[in-house]
Amino acid sequence: MRVLGIETSCDETGVAVYDTAAGLLAQRLHTQVDLHARYGGVVPELASRDHVRRLVPLIEAVLAESNTPKASLDAIACTEGPGLAGALLVGASVAHALGYALGKPVVGVHHLEGHLLSPLLAQPRPAFPFVALLVSGGHTQFHDVEGVGRYRLCGDTLDDAAGEAFDKTATLLGLPYPGGPALAKLAESGRDGKASLPRPMIDSGDLRMSFSGLKTAVATLVRKRAADGALDAQAKADIALEFQHAVVDVLVAKSLAALRTTGRERLVVAGGVGANRELRARLVAEVARRGREVYFPDPALCTDNGAMIALAGALRLADAKPGDGSFTVRPRWELAALPRA
Ligand code: KG4
Ligand code: ZN
């Protein structure tokens, strides 16, 4: 079965072709980072218009690269939600128009299910069941995953997501949007032990997390250093490194606790912050020390992409609707509302 995947929920236009026998055949991504950078965040109307410009050429490129004539597609998958309504509508209308024209089924994919299942694109592929750490700009959650659509939320942040904390802290340090990768880069020149930040809720004894206080602690530290006339480039790098250590310490401790409390053997990590090198290295070391396994998608597939939507669509082909041209999008959509596959 060959599935075209389309992701347009936010500020990346992602398209891919996934084959259930041969794996990922082609994928392309256009990121709108430059478009939104001067506004300091995503401007929904600009995002939608850019998806309109980019999507069809990207589809043509992946179909050509994977030697897939349109008529040989078995299904088309698009992100149905959650996300920006206008942006979702672009991907959904193209997917459903294509489905209608070709007489092929269309699968509406839940964006977070796409992230959650994205480690299945890696080799080796993790077997079910596993604990998933979903750590993105909007979510920091643990799910006990028994199969497709069988997700039990077992841990969550009480306030900001880890990625959001990275982005806000980056802004405090004067880094451009989106802050996570820029902050991680700055941290590379930081020195250990030159700044001190809390590890929120690390000893709470459960899988709850909180990252907004950490961001406030950075704000206080930045103000203090500035007042002392000591907020130079090195000081900012030191703070960036300590911030990254703090987030990673919490995520590693909670991941180990999640494995312990669920009794699962495998941890999979998904979502944009999963691209963070320190997080990956620490999880590999700490999980292995306890005789368990950890799986990550390729760093390029941690952030939004079409490949995870094509994969999730392929795993949910049974839910596909005939391409009759009618469709809906769901800007708000709870993961728990999904049926079992
Ligand atoms: O999954 P994603 O692309 O979008 C959603 O939120 O759905 O995640 C984006 C988040 C942003 O907050 C971004 O700053 C963060 O992931 N991020 C990183 C890194 N790369 C992306 N955070 C830390 N280190 C990174 N290398
Ligand atoms: Zn995402």
Short mmCIF file of C-alpha atoms and ligand atoms in Angstrom, two decimals:
data_model
loop_
_atom_site.label_atom_id
_atom_site.label_comp_id
_atom_site.label_asym_id
_atom_site.label_seq_id
_atom_site.Cartn_x
_atom_site.Cartn_y
_atom_site.Cartn_z
CA MET A 1 0.00 0.00 0.00
CA ARG A 2 1.34 3.41 -0.97
CA VAL A 3 0.19 6.50 0.93
CA LEU A 4 0.77 10.20 0.25
CA GLY A 5 1.03 12.17 3.52
CA ILE A 6 0.33 15.89 3.82
CA GLU A 7 1.10 17.99 6.93
CA THR A 8 0.00 21.65 7.12
CA SER A 9 -1.11 22.11 10.74
CA CYS A 10 1.21 24.99 11.57
CA ASP A 11 4.28 26.53 9.93
CA GLU A 12 5.78 23.62 7.96
CA THR A 13 4.47 22.24 4.69
CA GLY A 14 5.44 18.56 4.82
CA VAL A 15 4.76 15.95 2.15
CA ALA A 16 5.88 12.32 1.89
CA VAL A 17 5.20 9.00 0.21
CA TYR A 18 5.23 5.95 2.50
CA ASP A 19 4.98 2.38 1.29
CA THR A 20 3.87 -0.27 3.80
CA ALA A 21 6.33 -2.77 2.32
CA ALA A 22 9.27 -0.57 1.29
CA GLY A 23 9.07 2.17 3.96
CA LEU A 24 9.56 5.88 3.43
CA LEU A 25 10.15 6.50 -0.29
CA ALA A 26 10.39 10.29 -0.43
CA GLN A 27 9.75 13.29 1.76
CA ARG A 28 10.02 17.06 1.37
CA LEU A 29 9.54 19.89 3.78
CA HIS A 30 9.20 23.61 3.43
CA THR A 31 9.63 25.50 6.68
CA GLN A 32 8.15 28.96 7.11
CA VAL A 33 10.67 30.03 9.77
CA ASP A 34 11.96 32.98 7.71
CA LEU A 35 8.42 34.11 6.93
CA HIS A 36 7.42 34.39 10.60
CA ALA A 37 10.78 35.27 12.18
CA ARG A 38 10.29 39.02 12.20
CA TYR A 39 6.94 38.68 13.99
CA GLY A 40 8.46 36.52 16.75
CA GLY A 41 5.87 33.77 16.21
CA VAL A 42 3.56 32.15 13.67
CA VAL A 43 1.08 34.49 11.92
CA PRO A 44 -1.82 32.18 10.98
CA GLU A 45 -2.96 34.01 7.82
CA LEU A 46 0.58 34.12 6.42
CA ALA A 47 1.00 30.43 7.25
CA SER A 48 -2.14 29.45 5.29
CA ARG A 49 -1.17 31.49 2.25
CA ASP A 50 2.30 30.00 2.18
CA HIS A 51 0.90 26.43 2.40
CA VAL A 52 -1.23 27.31 -0.66
CA ARG A 53 1.90 28.33 -2.57
CA ARG A 54 4.09 25.39 -1.53
CA LEU A 55 1.88 22.35 -1.29
CA VAL A 56 1.19 21.30 -4.89
CA PRO A 57 4.83 21.66 -6.09
CA LEU A 58 5.97 19.62 -3.06
CA ILE A 59 3.44 16.88 -3.85
CA GLU A 60 4.64 16.75 -7.44
CA ALA A 61 8.25 16.55 -6.26
CA VAL A 62 7.71 13.60 -3.87
CA LEU A 63 5.59 11.69 -6.38
CA ALA A 64 8.32 12.12 -9.02
CA GLU A 65 11.13 11.24 -6.59
CA SER A 66 9.38 8.05 -5.47
CA ASN A 67 8.32 7.07 -9.02
CA THR A 68 4.70 7.10 -7.93
CA PRO A 69 2.18 7.97 -10.63
CA LYS A 70 -0.82 9.60 -8.89
CA ALA A 71 -3.08 6.77 -9.99
CA SER A 72 -0.94 4.19 -8.18
CA LEU A 73 -1.48 5.81 -4.77
CA ASP A 74 -3.64 3.66 -2.51
CA ALA A 75 -4.66 6.49 -0.19
CA ILE A 76 -4.00 10.07 0.79
CA ALA A 77 -3.46 11.09 4.41
CA CYS A 78 -3.62 14.66 5.70
CA THR A 79 -3.44 16.25 9.13
CA GLU A 80 -7.07 16.83 10.16
CA GLY A 81 -6.14 18.48 13.48
CA PRO A 82 -5.27 19.84 15.93
CA GLY A 83 -3.67 22.99 14.55
CA LEU A 84 -4.39 26.33 12.90
CA ALA A 85 -7.78 26.13 11.17
CA GLY A 86 -6.75 27.95 7.99
CA ALA A 87 -3.51 26.00 7.67
CA LEU A 88 -5.30 22.66 8.21
CA LEU A 89 -7.87 23.60 5.57
CA VAL A 90 -5.19 24.00 2.91
CA GLY A 91 -3.82 20.47 3.39
CA ALA A 92 -7.26 18.91 3.82
CA SER A 93 -8.76 20.58 0.74
CA VAL A 94 -5.86 19.49 -1.47
CA ALA A 95 -5.93 15.94 -0.04
CA HIS A 96 -9.68 15.57 -0.50
CA ALA A 97 -9.65 17.12 -3.97
CA LEU A 98 -6.96 14.65 -4.96
CA GLY A 99 -8.87 11.76 -3.39
CA TYR A 100 -12.04 12.79 -5.22
CA ALA A 101 -10.28 13.18 -8.56
CA LEU A 102 -8.44 9.86 -8.26
CA GLY A 103 -11.25 7.94 -6.58
CA LYS A 104 -8.94 7.09 -3.66
CA PRO A 105 -9.71 7.09 0.06
CA VAL A 106 -8.56 9.93 2.31
CA VAL A 107 -7.47 9.46 5.94
CA GLY A 108 -7.65 12.41 8.35
CA VAL A 109 -4.73 12.02 10.77
CA HIS A 110 -4.40 13.37 14.31
CA HIS A 111 -1.18 15.41 14.38
CA LEU A 112 -0.10 14.09 17.78
CA GLU A 113 -0.76 10.51 16.72
CA GLY A 114 1.60 11.25 13.82
CA HIS A 115 4.30 12.37 16.27
CA LEU A 116 3.58 9.46 18.61
CA LEU A 117 3.96 6.86 15.86
CA SER A 118 6.90 8.59 14.11
CA PRO A 119 9.55 6.45 15.89
CA LEU A 120 8.12 3.54 13.85
CA LEU A 121 9.83 5.15 10.83
CA ALA A 122 13.23 4.45 12.42
CA GLN A 123 15.28 1.28 12.09
CA PRO A 124 15.14 -0.76 14.24
CA ARG A 125 11.43 -0.21 14.70
CA PRO A 126 10.13 -0.36 18.29
CA ALA A 127 7.54 -3.04 19.00
CA PHE A 128 4.36 -2.28 20.92
CA PRO A 129 3.84 -1.76 23.82
CA PHE A 130 6.02 1.22 24.74
CA VAL A 131 6.04 4.43 26.74
CA ALA A 132 6.08 7.51 24.52
CA LEU A 133 7.53 10.82 25.63
CA LEU A 134 5.85 13.41 23.42
CA VAL A 135 7.86 16.57 23.82
CA SER A 136 7.05 19.41 21.44
CA GLY A 137 6.21 23.11 21.37
CA GLY A 138 2.70 22.42 22.61
CA HIS A 139 2.97 19.18 24.59
CA THR A 140 5.08 17.44 27.20
CA GLN A 141 3.33 14.18 27.91
CA PHE A 142 3.89 10.52 28.65
CA HIS A 143 1.59 8.02 26.94
CA ASP A 144 1.43 4.31 27.64
CA VAL A 145 1.02 2.97 24.09
CA GLU A 146 -0.31 -0.56 23.56
CA GLY A 147 -1.04 -0.18 19.84
CA VAL A 148 -2.42 2.23 17.26
CA GLY A 149 -5.17 4.23 18.98
CA ARG A 150 -4.51 2.60 22.34
CA TYR A 151 -2.98 5.49 24.25
CA ARG A 152 -3.21 6.12 27.99
CA LEU A 153 -2.02 9.55 29.09
CA CYS A 154 0.09 8.91 32.19
CA GLY A 155 1.99 12.18 32.65
CA ASP A 156 1.65 15.80 31.56
CA THR A 157 2.95 19.29 32.16
CA LEU A 158 0.87 21.46 34.47
CA ASP A 159 1.71 24.59 32.48
CA ASP A 160 4.23 25.29 29.69
CA ALA A 161 5.46 22.57 27.35
CA ALA A 162 9.22 21.92 27.31
CA GLY A 163 9.52 23.29 23.75
CA GLU A 164 7.59 26.39 24.77
CA ALA A 165 10.05 26.89 27.66
CA PHE A 166 12.95 26.55 25.20
CA ASP A 167 11.31 29.14 22.92
CA LYS A 168 10.52 31.62 25.72
CA THR A 169 13.96 31.24 27.31
CA ALA A 170 15.57 31.79 23.91
CA THR A 171 13.61 35.06 23.60
CA LEU A 172 14.87 36.13 27.05
CA LEU A 173 18.42 35.50 25.81
CA GLY A 174 17.81 37.58 22.67
CA LEU A 175 17.76 34.63 20.27
CA PRO A 176 15.57 34.56 17.16
CA TYR A 177 12.36 32.53 16.74
CA PRO A 178 12.08 29.54 16.84
CA GLY A 179 14.23 29.44 19.91
CA GLY A 180 14.78 25.74 20.66
CA PRO A 181 17.47 24.95 18.07
CA ALA A 182 19.12 28.39 18.55
CA LEU A 183 19.27 27.91 22.33
CA ALA A 184 20.71 24.40 21.95
CA LYS A 185 23.39 25.83 19.63
CA LEU A 186 24.26 28.62 22.08
CA ALA A 187 24.49 26.06 24.92
CA GLU A 188 27.38 24.37 23.09
CA SER A 189 29.65 27.25 24.12
CA GLY A 190 28.32 27.38 27.70
CA ARG A 191 30.40 26.37 30.73
CA ASP A 192 29.14 23.96 33.37
CA GLY A 193 28.48 25.29 36.86
CA LYS A 194 28.41 28.99 35.97
CA ALA A 195 24.66 29.41 36.48
CA SER A 196 22.14 27.68 38.69
CA LEU A 197 18.50 26.95 37.86
CA PRO A 198 15.84 24.75 39.53
CA ARG A 199 14.74 21.28 38.31
CA PRO A 200 10.98 21.80 38.76
CA MET A 201 8.98 18.87 40.17
CA ILE A 202 11.87 16.46 39.68
CA ASP A 203 11.11 14.92 43.10
CA SER A 204 7.31 15.09 42.90
CA GLY A 205 7.11 11.29 42.90
CA ASP A 206 4.75 11.23 39.92
CA LEU A 207 4.83 11.96 36.19
CA ARG A 208 3.62 15.55 36.43
CA MET A 209 5.93 18.27 35.13
CA SER A 210 6.08 22.07 35.13
CA PHE A 211 8.29 24.35 33.07
CA SER A 212 6.89 27.85 33.49
CA GLY A 213 8.77 28.45 36.76
CA LEU A 214 12.01 27.55 35.04
CA LYS A 215 11.44 30.25 32.45
CA THR A 216 10.69 32.74 35.26
CA ALA A 217 13.93 31.70 37.00
CA VAL A 218 15.81 32.42 33.77
CA ALA A 219 14.13 35.84 33.54
CA THR A 220 15.26 36.64 37.10
CA LEU A 221 18.80 35.45 36.40
CA VAL A 222 19.01 37.44 33.16
CA ARG A 223 17.81 40.60 34.95
CA LYS A 224 20.35 40.10 37.74
CA ARG A 225 23.26 39.54 35.34
CA ALA A 226 22.20 42.59 33.29
CA ALA A 227 22.01 44.75 36.44
CA ASP A 228 25.54 43.60 37.35
CA GLY A 229 26.69 44.55 33.82
CA ALA A 230 27.63 40.87 33.34
CA LEU A 231 25.22 39.74 30.63
CA ASP A 232 27.77 39.21 27.88
CA ALA A 233 27.73 36.49 25.20
CA GLN A 234 29.53 34.00 27.47
CA ALA A 235 27.08 34.58 30.34
CA LYS A 236 24.16 33.97 27.98
CA ALA A 237 25.75 30.72 26.77
CA ASP A 238 26.27 29.63 30.40
CA ILE A 239 22.60 30.27 31.17
CA ALA A 240 21.53 28.46 27.98
CA LEU A 241 23.56 25.39 28.99
CA GLU A 242 22.20 25.35 32.54
CA PHE A 243 18.64 25.75 31.21
CA GLN A 244 19.14 22.82 28.84
CA HIS A 245 20.62 20.70 31.67
CA ALA A 246 17.59 21.55 33.85
CA VAL A 247 15.03 20.53 31.20
CA VAL A 248 16.97 17.40 30.30
CA ASP A 249 17.42 16.39 33.97
CA VAL A 250 13.66 16.61 34.50
CA LEU A 251 12.75 14.80 31.26
CA VAL A 252 15.26 12.01 31.93
CA ALA A 253 14.13 11.52 35.55
CA LYS A 254 10.46 11.45 34.53
CA SER A 255 11.15 9.11 31.60
CA LEU A 256 12.84 6.61 33.92
CA ALA A 257 9.93 6.94 36.34
CA ALA A 258 7.47 6.37 33.47
CA LEU A 259 9.26 3.15 32.49
CA ARG A 260 9.28 2.05 36.12
CA THR A 261 5.62 2.76 36.87
CA THR A 262 4.26 1.29 33.62
CA GLY A 263 6.65 -1.67 33.66
CA ARG A 264 7.33 -1.17 29.94
CA GLU A 265 10.65 -2.19 28.41
CA ARG A 266 10.81 0.48 25.71
CA LEU A 267 10.73 4.27 25.65
CA VAL A 268 10.12 6.16 22.42
CA VAL A 269 10.66 9.88 22.09
CA ALA A 270 8.78 12.07 19.63
CA GLY A 271 8.21 15.77 18.93
CA GLY A 272 10.49 18.72 18.21
CA VAL A 273 12.45 18.71 21.48
CA GLY A 274 13.32 15.08 20.70
CA ALA A 275 15.85 16.56 18.23
CA ASN A 276 17.84 17.95 21.17
CA ARG A 277 21.25 16.28 21.26
CA GLU A 278 21.78 16.45 25.02
CA LEU A 279 18.36 14.91 25.64
CA ARG A 280 19.07 12.09 23.19
CA ALA A 281 22.52 11.33 24.60
CA ARG A 282 21.36 11.37 28.24
CA LEU A 283 18.34 9.17 27.54
CA VAL A 284 20.43 6.65 25.60
CA ALA A 285 22.89 6.37 28.50
CA GLU A 286 20.39 6.33 31.37
CA VAL A 287 17.83 4.01 29.79
CA ALA A 288 20.54 1.54 28.72
CA ARG A 289 21.95 1.54 32.26
CA ARG A 290 18.60 0.20 33.44
CA GLY A 291 18.54 -2.51 30.78
CA ARG A 292 15.70 -0.90 28.81
CA GLU A 293 15.58 0.44 25.25
CA VAL A 294 15.05 3.92 23.85
CA TYR A 295 14.02 4.81 20.28
CA PHE A 296 14.01 8.15 18.51
CA PRO A 297 12.93 9.24 15.05
CA ASP A 298 15.67 10.67 12.89
CA PRO A 299 16.21 14.26 14.22
CA ALA A 300 14.72 15.64 10.99
CA LEU A 301 11.51 13.68 11.68
CA CYS A 302 11.14 14.93 15.28
CA THR A 303 9.71 18.26 14.17
CA ASP A 304 6.62 18.48 11.96
CA ASN A 305 6.83 16.53 8.71
CA GLY A 306 4.76 14.70 6.11
CA ALA A 307 6.39 11.31 6.72
CA MET A 308 4.74 10.81 10.12
CA ILE A 309 1.34 11.70 8.61
CA ALA A 310 1.83 9.24 5.73
CA LEU A 311 2.85 6.53 8.23
CA ALA A 312 -0.06 7.18 10.60
CA GLY A 313 -2.39 7.26 7.57
CA ALA A 314 -1.05 3.88 6.44
CA LEU A 315 -1.68 2.45 9.92
CA ARG A 316 -5.23 3.80 9.86
CA LEU A 317 -6.23 2.88 6.33
CA ALA A 318 -9.21 1.03 7.76
CA ASP A 319 -10.64 4.42 8.92
CA ALA A 320 -10.26 5.99 5.45
CA LYS A 321 -13.29 7.66 3.93
CA PRO A 322 -14.01 7.41 0.21
CA GLY A 323 -12.74 10.50 -1.56
CA ASP A 324 -16.16 12.07 -2.14
CA GLY A 325 -14.87 15.63 -1.82
CA SER A 326 -16.52 16.39 1.53
CA PHE A 327 -14.29 17.00 4.54
CA THR A 328 -13.79 18.69 7.85
CA VAL A 329 -10.82 19.84 9.93
CA ARG A 330 -10.53 19.80 13.72
CA PRO A 331 -8.41 22.67 15.08
CA ARG A 332 -9.08 21.24 18.56
CA TRP A 333 -9.06 17.48 18.86
CA GLU A 334 -8.25 15.38 21.91
CA LEU A 335 -5.94 12.42 21.33
CA ALA A 336 -8.05 10.42 23.80
CA ALA A 337 -11.02 10.75 21.41
CA LEU A 338 -9.33 8.55 18.79
CA PRO A 339 -10.68 5.06 18.22
CA ARG A 340 -8.52 1.93 18.31
CA ALA A 341 -7.19 1.00 14.90
O1 KG4 B 1 6.94 19.02 17.17
P1 KG4 B 1 7.20 20.40 16.77
O2 KG4 B 1 7.86 20.66 15.44
O3 KG4 B 1 5.92 21.28 16.72
C1 KG4 B 1 4.87 21.15 17.61
O4 KG4 B 1 4.95 21.81 18.67
O5 KG4 B 1 3.94 20.38 17.25
O6 KG4 B 1 8.09 21.04 17.94
C2 KG4 B 1 8.58 22.34 17.90
C3 KG4 B 1 9.29 22.64 19.21
C4 KG4 B 1 9.67 24.11 19.35
O7 KG4 B 1 9.32 24.53 20.65
C5 KG4 B 1 11.17 24.10 19.13
O8 KG4 B 1 11.83 25.17 19.77
C6 KG4 B 1 11.55 22.75 19.72
O9 KG4 B 1 10.51 21.89 19.30
N1 KG4 B 1 12.85 22.27 19.24
C7 KG4 B 1 13.94 22.06 20.02
C8 KG4 B 1 14.98 21.61 19.18
N2 KG4 B 1 14.49 21.55 17.90
C9 KG4 B 1 13.19 21.94 17.97
N3 KG4 B 1 14.10 22.23 21.34
C10 KG4 B 1 15.31 21.92 21.85
N4 KG4 B 1 16.37 21.51 21.12
C11 KG4 B 1 16.24 21.33 19.78
N5 KG4 B 1 17.28 20.91 19.07
ZN ZN B 2 4.07 18.91 15.83
#
